[in-house]
Tab-separated table of C-alpha atoms in Angstrom:
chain	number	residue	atom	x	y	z
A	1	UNK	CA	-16.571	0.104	-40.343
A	2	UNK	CA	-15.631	-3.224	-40.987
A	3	UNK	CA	-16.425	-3.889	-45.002
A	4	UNK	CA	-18.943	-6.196	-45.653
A	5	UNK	CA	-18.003	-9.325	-46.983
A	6	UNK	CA	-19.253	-11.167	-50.566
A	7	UNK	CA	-22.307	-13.212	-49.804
A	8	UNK	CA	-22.266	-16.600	-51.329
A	9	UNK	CA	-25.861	-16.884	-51.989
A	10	UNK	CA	-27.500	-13.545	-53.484
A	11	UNK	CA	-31.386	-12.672	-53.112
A	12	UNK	CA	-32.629	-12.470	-56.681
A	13	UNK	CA	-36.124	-13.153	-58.619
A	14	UNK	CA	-35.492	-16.640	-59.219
A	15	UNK	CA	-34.213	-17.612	-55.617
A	16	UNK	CA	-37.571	-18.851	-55.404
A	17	UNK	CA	-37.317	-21.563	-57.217
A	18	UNK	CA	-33.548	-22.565	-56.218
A	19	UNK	CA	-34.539	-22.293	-51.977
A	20	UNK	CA	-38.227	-21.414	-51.607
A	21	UNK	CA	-37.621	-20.685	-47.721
A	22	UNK	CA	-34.889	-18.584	-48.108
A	23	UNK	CA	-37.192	-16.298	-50.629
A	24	UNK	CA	-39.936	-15.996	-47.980
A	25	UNK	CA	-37.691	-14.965	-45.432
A	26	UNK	CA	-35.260	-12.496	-47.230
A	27	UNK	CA	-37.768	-11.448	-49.994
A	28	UNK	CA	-39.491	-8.078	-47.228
A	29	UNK	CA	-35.771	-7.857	-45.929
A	30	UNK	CA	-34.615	-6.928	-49.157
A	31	UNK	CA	-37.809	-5.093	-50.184
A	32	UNK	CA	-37.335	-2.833	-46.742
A	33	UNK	CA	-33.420	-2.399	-47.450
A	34	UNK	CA	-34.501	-1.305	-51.118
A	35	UNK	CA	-36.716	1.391	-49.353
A	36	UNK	CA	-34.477	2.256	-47.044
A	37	UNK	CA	-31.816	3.348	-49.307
A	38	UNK	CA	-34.468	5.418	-51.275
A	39	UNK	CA	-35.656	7.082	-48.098
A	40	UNK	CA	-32.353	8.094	-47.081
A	41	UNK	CA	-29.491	7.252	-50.109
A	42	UNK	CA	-27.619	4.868	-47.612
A	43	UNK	CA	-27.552	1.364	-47.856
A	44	UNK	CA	-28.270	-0.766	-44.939
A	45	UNK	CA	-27.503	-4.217	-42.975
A	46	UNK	CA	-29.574	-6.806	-41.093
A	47	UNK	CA	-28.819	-7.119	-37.461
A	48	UNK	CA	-30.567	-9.509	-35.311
A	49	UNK	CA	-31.487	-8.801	-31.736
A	50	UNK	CA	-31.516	-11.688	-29.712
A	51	UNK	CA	-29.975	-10.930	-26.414
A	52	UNK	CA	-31.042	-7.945	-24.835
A	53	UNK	CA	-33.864	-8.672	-23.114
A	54	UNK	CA	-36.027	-6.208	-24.748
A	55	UNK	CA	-34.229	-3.180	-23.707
A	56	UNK	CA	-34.372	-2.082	-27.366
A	57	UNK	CA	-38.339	-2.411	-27.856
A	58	UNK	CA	-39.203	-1.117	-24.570
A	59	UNK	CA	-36.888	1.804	-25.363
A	60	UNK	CA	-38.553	2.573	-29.037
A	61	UNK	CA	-42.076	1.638	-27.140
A	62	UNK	CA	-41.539	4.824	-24.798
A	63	UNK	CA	-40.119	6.674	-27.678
A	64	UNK	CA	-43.097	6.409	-29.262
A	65	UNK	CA	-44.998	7.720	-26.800
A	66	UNK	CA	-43.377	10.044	-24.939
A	67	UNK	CA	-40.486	11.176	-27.595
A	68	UNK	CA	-42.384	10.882	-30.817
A	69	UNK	CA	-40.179	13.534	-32.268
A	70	UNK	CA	-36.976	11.155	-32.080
A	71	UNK	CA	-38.403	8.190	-34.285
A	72	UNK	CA	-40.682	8.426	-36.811
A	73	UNK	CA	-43.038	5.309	-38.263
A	74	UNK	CA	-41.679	4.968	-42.494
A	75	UNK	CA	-44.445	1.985	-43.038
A	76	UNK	CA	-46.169	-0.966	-42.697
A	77	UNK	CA	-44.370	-4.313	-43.869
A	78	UNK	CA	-47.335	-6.491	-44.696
A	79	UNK	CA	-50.844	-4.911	-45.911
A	80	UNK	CA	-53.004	-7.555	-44.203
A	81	UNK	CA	-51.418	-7.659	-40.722
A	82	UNK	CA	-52.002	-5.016	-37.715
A	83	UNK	CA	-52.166	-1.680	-38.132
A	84	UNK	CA	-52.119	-0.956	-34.528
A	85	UNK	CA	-53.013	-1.491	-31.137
A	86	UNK	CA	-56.385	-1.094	-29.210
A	87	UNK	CA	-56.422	-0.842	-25.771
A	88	UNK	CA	-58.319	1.218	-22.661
A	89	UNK	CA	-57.168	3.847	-20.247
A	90	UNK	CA	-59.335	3.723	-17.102
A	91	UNK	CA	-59.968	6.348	-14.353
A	92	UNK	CA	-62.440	6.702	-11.812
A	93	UNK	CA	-65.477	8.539	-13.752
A	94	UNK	CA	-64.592	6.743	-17.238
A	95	UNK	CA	-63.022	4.276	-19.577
A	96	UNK	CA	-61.485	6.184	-22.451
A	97	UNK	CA	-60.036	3.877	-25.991
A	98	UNK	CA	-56.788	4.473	-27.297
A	99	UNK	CA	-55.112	4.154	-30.668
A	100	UNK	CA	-51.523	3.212	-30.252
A	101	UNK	CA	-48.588	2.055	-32.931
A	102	UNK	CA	-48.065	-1.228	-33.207
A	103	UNK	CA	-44.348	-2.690	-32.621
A	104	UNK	CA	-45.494	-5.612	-34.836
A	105	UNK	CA	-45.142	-5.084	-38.695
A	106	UNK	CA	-43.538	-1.448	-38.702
A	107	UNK	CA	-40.335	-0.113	-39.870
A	108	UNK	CA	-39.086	2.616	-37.469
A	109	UNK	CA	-36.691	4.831	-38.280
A	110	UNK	CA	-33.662	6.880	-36.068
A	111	UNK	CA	-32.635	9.607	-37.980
A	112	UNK	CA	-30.518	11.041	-35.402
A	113	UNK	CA	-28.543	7.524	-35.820
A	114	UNK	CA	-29.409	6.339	-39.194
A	115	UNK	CA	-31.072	3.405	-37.884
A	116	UNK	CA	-34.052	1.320	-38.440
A	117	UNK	CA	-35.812	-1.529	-36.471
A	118	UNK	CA	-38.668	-3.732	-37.538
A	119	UNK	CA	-40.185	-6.625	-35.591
A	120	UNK	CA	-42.220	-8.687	-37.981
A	121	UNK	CA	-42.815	-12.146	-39.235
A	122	UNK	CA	-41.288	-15.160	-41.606
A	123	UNK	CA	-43.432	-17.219	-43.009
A	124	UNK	CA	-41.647	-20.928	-43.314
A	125	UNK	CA	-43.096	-24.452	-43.457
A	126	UNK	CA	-46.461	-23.372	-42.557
A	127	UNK	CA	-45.052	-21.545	-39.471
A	128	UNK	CA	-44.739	-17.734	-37.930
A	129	UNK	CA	-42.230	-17.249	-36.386
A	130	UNK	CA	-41.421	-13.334	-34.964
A	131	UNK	CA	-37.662	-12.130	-35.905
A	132	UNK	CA	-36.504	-8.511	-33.945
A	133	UNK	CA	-34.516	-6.662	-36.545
A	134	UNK	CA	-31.873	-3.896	-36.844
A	135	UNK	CA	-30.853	-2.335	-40.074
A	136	UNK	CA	-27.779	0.280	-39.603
A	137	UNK	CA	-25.853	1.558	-41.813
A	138	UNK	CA	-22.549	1.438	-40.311
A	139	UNK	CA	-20.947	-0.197	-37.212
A	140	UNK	CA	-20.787	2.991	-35.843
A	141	UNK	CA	-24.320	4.303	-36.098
A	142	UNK	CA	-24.964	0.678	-34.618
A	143	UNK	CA	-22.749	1.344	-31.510
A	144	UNK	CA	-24.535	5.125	-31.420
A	145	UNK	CA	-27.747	3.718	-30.789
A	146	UNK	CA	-26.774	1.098	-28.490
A	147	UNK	CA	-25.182	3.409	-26.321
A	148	UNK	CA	-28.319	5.921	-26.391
A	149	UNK	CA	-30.705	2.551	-25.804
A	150	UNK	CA	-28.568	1.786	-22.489
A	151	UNK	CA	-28.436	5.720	-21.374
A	152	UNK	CA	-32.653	6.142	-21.897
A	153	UNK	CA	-32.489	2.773	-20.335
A	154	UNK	CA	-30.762	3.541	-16.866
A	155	UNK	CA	-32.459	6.945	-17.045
A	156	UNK	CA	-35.959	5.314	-17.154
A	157	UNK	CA	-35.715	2.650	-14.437
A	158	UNK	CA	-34.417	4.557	-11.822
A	159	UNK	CA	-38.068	5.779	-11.330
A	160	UNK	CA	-39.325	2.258	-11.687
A	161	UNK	CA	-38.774	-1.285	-9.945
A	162	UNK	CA	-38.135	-3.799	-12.412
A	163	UNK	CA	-39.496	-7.237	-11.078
A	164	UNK	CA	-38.600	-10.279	-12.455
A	165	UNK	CA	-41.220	-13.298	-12.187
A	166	UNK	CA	-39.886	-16.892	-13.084
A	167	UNK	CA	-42.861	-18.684	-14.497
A	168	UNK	CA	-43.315	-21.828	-16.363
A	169	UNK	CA	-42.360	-20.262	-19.907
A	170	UNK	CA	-39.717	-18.270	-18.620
A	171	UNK	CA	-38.606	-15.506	-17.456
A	172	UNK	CA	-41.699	-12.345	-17.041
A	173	UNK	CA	-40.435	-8.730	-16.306
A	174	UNK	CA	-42.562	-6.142	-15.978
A	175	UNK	CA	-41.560	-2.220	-14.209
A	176	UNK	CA	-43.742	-0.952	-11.412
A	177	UNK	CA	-43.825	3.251	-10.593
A	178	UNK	CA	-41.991	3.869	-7.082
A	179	UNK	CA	-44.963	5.699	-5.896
A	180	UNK	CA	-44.767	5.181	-2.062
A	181	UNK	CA	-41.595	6.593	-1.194
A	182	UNK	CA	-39.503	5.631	1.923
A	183	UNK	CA	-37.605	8.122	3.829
A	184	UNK	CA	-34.508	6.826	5.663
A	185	UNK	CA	-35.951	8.181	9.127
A	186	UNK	CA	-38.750	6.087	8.630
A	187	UNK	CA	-36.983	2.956	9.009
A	188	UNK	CA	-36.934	1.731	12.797
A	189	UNK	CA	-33.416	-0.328	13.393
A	190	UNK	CA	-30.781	0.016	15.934
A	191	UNK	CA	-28.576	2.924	15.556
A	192	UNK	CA	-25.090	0.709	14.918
A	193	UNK	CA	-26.915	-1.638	12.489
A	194	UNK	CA	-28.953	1.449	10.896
A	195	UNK	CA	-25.317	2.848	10.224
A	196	UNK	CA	-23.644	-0.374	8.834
A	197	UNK	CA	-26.241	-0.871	6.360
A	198	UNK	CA	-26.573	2.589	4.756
A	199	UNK	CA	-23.037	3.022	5.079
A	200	UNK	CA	-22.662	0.054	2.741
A	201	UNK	CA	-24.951	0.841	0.125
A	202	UNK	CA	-23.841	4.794	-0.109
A	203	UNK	CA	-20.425	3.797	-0.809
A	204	UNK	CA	-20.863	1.189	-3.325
A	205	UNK	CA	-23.079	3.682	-5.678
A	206	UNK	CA	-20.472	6.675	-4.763
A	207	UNK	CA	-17.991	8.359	-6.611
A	208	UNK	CA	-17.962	5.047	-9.385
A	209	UNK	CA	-17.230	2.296	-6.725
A	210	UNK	CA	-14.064	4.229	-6.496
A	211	UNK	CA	-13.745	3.292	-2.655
A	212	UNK	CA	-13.249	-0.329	-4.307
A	213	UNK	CA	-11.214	0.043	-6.510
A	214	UNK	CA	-8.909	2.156	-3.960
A	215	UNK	CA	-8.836	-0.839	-1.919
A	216	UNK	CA	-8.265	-3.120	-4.503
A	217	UNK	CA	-12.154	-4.668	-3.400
A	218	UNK	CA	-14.062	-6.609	-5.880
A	219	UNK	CA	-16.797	-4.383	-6.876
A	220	UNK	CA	-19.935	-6.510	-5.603
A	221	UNK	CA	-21.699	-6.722	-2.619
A	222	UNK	CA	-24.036	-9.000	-0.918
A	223	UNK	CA	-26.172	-8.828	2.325
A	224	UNK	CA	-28.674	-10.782	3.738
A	225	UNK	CA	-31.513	-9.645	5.820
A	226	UNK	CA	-33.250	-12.225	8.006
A	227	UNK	CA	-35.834	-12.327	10.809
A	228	UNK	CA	-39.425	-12.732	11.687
A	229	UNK	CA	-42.000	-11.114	9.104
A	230	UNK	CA	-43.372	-7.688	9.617
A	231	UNK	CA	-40.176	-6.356	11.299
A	232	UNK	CA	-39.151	-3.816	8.689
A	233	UNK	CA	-36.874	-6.270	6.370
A	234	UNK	CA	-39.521	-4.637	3.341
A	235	UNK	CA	-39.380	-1.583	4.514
A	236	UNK	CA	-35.694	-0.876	4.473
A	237	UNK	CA	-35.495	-2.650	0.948
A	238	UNK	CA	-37.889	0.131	-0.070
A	239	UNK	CA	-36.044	2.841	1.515
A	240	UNK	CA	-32.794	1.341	0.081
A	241	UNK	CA	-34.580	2.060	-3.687
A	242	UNK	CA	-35.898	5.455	-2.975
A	243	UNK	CA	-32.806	6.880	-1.850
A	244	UNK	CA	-30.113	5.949	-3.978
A	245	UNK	CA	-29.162	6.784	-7.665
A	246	UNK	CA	-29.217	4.052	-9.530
A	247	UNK	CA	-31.747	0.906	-10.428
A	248	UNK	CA	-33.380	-1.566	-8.595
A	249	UNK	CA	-35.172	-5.010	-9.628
A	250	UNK	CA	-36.791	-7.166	-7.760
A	251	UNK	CA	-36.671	-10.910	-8.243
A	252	UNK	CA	-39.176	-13.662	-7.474
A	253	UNK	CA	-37.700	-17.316	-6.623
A	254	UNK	CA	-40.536	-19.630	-7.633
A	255	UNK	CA	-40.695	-23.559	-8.011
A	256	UNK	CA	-40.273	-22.503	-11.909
A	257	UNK	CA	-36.726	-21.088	-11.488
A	258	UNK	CA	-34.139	-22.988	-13.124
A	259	UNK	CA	-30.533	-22.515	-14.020
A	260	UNK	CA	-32.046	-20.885	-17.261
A	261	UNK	CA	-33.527	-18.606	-15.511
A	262	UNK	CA	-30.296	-17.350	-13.315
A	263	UNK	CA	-28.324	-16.594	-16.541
A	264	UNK	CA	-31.492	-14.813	-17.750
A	265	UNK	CA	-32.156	-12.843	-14.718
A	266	UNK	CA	-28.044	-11.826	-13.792
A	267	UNK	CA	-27.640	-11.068	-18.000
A	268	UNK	CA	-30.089	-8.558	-17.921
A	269	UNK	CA	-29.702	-7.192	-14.470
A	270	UNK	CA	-25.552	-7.051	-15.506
A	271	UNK	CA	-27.096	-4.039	-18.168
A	272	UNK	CA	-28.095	-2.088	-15.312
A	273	UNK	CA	-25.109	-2.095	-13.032
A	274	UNK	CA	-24.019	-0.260	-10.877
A	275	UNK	CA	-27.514	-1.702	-9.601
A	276	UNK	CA	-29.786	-3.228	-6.834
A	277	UNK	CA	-30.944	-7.051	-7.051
A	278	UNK	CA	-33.046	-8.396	-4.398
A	279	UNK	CA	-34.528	-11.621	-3.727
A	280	UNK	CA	-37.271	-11.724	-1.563
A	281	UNK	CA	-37.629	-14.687	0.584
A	282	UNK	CA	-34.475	-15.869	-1.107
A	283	UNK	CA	-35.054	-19.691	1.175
A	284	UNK	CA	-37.844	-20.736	-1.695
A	285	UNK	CA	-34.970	-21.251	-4.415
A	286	UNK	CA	-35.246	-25.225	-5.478
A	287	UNK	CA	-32.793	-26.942	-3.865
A	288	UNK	CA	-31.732	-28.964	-7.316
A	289	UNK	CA	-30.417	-25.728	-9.131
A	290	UNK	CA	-29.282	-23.870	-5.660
A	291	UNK	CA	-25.171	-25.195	-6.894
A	292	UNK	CA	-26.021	-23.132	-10.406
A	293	UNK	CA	-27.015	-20.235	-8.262
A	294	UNK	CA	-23.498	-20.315	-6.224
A	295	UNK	CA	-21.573	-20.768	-9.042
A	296	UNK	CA	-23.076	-17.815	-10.725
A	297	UNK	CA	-22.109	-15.837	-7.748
A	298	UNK	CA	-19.108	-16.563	-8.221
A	299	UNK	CA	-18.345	-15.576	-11.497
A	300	UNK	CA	-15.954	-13.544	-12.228
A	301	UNK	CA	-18.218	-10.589	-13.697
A	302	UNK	CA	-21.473	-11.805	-13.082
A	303	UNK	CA	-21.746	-9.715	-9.717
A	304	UNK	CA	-19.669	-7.290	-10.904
A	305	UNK	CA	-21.149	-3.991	-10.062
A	306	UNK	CA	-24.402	-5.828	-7.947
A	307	UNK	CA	-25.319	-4.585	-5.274
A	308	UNK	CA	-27.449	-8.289	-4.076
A	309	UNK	CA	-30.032	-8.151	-1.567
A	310	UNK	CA	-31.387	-11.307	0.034
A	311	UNK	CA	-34.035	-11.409	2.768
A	312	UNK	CA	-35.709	-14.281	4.260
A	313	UNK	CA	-38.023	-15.184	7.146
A	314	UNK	CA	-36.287	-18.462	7.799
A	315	UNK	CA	-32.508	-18.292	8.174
A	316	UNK	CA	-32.384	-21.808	8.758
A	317	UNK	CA	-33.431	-23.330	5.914
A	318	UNK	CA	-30.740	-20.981	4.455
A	319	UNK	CA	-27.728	-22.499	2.471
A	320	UNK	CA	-24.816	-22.168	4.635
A	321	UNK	CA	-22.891	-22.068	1.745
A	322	UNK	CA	-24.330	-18.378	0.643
A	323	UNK	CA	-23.670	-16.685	3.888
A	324	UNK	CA	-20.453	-15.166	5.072
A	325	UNK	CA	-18.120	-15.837	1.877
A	326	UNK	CA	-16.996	-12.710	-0.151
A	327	UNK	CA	-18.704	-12.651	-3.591
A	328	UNK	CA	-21.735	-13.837	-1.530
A	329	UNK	CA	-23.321	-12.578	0.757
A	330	UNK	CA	-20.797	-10.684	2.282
A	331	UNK	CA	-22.802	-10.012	5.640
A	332	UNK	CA	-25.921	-11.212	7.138
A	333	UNK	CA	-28.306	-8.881	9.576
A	334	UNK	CA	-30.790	-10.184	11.877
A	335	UNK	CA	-33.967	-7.454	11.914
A	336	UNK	CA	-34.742	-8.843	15.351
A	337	UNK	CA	-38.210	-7.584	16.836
A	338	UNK	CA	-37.985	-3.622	18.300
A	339	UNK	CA	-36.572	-2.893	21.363
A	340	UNK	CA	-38.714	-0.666	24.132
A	341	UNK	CA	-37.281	2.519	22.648
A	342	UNK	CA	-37.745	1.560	18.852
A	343	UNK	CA	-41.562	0.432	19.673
A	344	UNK	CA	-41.660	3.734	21.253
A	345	UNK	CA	-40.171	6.277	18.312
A	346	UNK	CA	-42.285	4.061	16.082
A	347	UNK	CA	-45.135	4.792	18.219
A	348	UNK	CA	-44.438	8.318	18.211
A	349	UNK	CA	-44.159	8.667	14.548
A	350	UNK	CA	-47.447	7.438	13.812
A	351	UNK	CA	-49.075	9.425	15.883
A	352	UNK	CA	-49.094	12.723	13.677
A	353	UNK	CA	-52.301	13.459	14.488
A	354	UNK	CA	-52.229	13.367	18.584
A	355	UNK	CA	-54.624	10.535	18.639
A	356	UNK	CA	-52.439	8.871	21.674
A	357	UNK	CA	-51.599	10.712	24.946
A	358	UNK	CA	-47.650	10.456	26.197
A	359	UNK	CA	-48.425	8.478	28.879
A	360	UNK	CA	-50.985	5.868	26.578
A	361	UNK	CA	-47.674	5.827	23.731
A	362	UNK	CA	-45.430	4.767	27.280
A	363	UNK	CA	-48.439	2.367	28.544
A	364	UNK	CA	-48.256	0.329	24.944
A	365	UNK	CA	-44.625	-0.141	24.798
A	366	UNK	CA	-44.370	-1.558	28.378
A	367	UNK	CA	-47.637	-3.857	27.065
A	368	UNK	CA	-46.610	-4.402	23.438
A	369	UNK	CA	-43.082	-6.666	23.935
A	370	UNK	CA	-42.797	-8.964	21.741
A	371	UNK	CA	-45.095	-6.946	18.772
A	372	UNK	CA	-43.682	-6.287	15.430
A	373	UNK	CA	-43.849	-3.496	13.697
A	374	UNK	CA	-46.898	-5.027	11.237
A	375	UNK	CA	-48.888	-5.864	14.378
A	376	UNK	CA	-47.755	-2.084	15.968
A	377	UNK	CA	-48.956	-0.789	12.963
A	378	UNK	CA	-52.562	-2.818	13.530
A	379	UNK	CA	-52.659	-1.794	16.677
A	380	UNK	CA	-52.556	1.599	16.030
A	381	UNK	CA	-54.995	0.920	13.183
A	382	UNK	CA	-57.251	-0.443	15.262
A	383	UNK	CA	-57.247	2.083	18.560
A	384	UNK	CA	-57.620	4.718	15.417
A	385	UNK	CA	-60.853	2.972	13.714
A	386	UNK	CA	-62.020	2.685	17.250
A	387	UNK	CA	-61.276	6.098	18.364
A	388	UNK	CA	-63.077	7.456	15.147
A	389	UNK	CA	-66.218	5.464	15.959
A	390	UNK	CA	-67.006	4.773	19.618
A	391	UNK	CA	-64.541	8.524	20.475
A	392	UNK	CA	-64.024	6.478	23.929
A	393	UNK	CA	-61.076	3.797	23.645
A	394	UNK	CA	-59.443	1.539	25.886
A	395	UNK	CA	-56.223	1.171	23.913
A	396	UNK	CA	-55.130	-2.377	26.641
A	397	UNK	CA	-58.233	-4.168	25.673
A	398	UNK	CA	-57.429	-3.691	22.055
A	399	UNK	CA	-54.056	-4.740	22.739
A	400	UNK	CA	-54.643	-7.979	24.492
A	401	UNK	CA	-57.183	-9.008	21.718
A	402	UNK	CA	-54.370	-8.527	19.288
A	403	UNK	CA	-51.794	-10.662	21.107
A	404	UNK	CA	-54.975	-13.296	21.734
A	405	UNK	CA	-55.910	-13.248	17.821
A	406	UNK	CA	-51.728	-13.585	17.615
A	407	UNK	CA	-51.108	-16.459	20.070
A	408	UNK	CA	-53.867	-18.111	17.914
A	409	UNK	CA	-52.669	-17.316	14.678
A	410	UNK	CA	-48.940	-19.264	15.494
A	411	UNK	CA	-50.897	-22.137	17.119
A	412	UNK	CA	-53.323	-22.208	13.796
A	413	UNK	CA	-56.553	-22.751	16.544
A	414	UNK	CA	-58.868	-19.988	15.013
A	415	UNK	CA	-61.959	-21.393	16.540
A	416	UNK	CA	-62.757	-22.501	20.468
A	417	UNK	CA	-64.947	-25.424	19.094
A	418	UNK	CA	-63.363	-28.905	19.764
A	419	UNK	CA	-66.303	-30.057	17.290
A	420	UNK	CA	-64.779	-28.483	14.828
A	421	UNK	CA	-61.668	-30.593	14.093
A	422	UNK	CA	-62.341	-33.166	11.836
A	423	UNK	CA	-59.325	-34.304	11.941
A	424	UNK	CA	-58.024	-35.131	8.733
């Protein structure tokens, strides 16, 4: 452990009068240290967390209430500030209220690494301001804990999708439960592209990357899907996250995102790796920070270890610049409309429950040519809702409504009535 040098101004009772603001600030630091060391006969020292992206307060959150047995609550800090948290769990019959620990104005305590955290306030110039703190006491039981933050860490999100939001004060993340899970035989692509794609992802989270390193390959990837919407690009993002090993965050371009937000967003996700990144409809990123983005790219170990998903709906308004350079995107796939015999296994796949003949699943893919597989999916919604109510169906008259409410749809001329347009 490195020793701990001589500070030049010591806390003591009359600091108060010599710096005021340094007395309301290190005055419960040294009255939790004091504790500490009676609690536990070791002394302690102050550790600020400032760059982790909350990894350590989202760990101790879930610690709390799913491993209470690993970290145990010592006190309050302040006797006129929360207590703890209200807040509701709602099902279908009821509402139920729940008592949980506060974060805020605790002192937590790892035994297992002789380490405490506290988030709680200073009180300066007539201000609150929130400080995260850790209190080890030693380098190593520091470096202990870290490592167990980042194992729980990886171990937790691979059953979640982390999604990152940029939003005018920053950068929001929040996890969402995979709980719709997406079988590789349920995505609908041609056989040669099918293969490409999973072949790509499979190696990069097998066996350590070591296929890259063999090969002396820089250990990033990027691809970029592109095509008209409902075609599947979703689908085999989803499918990508349900069948591999490892995480998987999502990230939303917005007019907010800024070159701030890039460091944020590739700093946190860099935690994670080996990982999955995607940006949806990756076109929408403002053109004045789109050089910050590239250069990012790259870096030398900002992708290292990314696995970087793009898909868009407009290739063309697509940054030549991103597509088709190593460190990139490495490779871009068109997720053109089905073919005949796609339409036709898609067709088939649906219908688990025999609602469509042989011959009516043959007569729809001659009549369904340029359909995706959103408006395949209506249409088999909609011969099904049918089916259920009226038991007779003519499954080409549903069609051809479909491609009429389509053909209107791209022309934007929902109604028949030339009366209608004002014409703004």
């Amino acid at each position: 452990m490195t020793k701990t040098k001589q500070a030049l101004v010591q806390f003591s009772a009359k600091t108060i009068d010599e710096a005021p603001e340094y007395y309301s600030y290190a005055f419960p630091v040294q009255k939790i240290k004091e504790y500490l060391k009676t609690k536990t006969g070791h002394d302690f020292q102050l550790y600020v967390d400032s760059d982790t992206s909350n990894e350590i307060w989202e760990v101790l959150e879930e610690d709390l209430e799913l491993h209470p047995e690993s970290v145990t609550e010592l006190a309050s800090v302040f006797d006129c500030l929360e207590m703890g948290i209200i807040s509701s769990n709602h099902t279908d019959k009821e509402m139920e209220l729940i008592l949980k620990p506060s974060l805020y104005n605790h002192l937590y305590y790892y035994e297992k690494h002789n380490l405490a955290l506290v988030r709680m306030p200073a009180f300066q110039r007539n201000e609150l301001t929130q400080y995260d703190y850790i209190l080890a006491s030693s380098e190593e039981s520091l470096s202990s804990f870290l490592d167990y933050v980042l194992k729980r860490k990886r171990d937790y999100i691979k059953d979640y999708v982390t999604i990152f939001i940029d939003t005018e004060d920053g950068v929001e993340n929040h996890k969402e439960k995979i709980t719709t899970l997406v079988k590789r035989d349920e995505v609908f692509l041609e056989d040669k592209l099918k293969n490409q794609i999973y072949r790509s992802i499979d190696e990069f989270f097998t066996n350590g990357g070591e296929f890259f390193h063999t090969y002396q390959i820089p250990y990033k990837r990027g691809i970029l899907l592109y095509g008209k919407p409902g075609n599947g690009k979703t689908t085999l993002v989803k499918s990508i996250a349900t069948s591999i090993e490892a995480p998987v965050a999502y990230w939303q371009i917005t007019e907010y995102t800024s070159s701030y937000s890039i460091q944020e967003v590739f700093s946190s996700v860099a935690k994670m790796s080996p990982m999955v990144l995607v940006i949806e409809d990756i076109d929408s990123m403002p053109q004045g920070i789109r050089s910050v983005f590239l250069n990012t790219l790259d870096g030398a170990t900002s992708k290292e270890g990314i696995y970087l998903i793009g898909t868009t709906n407009y290739p063309e308004r697509i940054d030549p610049a991103l597509i088709n350079r190593s460190g990139r995107f490495d490779r871009a796939y068109e997720i053109k409309l089905p073919t005949p015999r796609l339409r036709e296994q898609y067709l088939v796949k649906k219908n688990s429950r025999d609602l469509l003949t042989a011959e009516e699943i043959k007569e729809l893919v001659s009549a369904t040519n340029e359909f995706s597989y959103a408006q395949l999916n209506e249409l088999y919604n909609s011969i099904a809702l049918q089916k259920h109510y009226e038991d007779n169906v003519n499954i080409i008259d549903i069609c051809n409504e479909l491609k009429a409410d389509n053909k209107k749809g791209q022309r934007n001329a929902w109604s028949n009535n030339d009366e209608a347009n004002i014409g703004f």
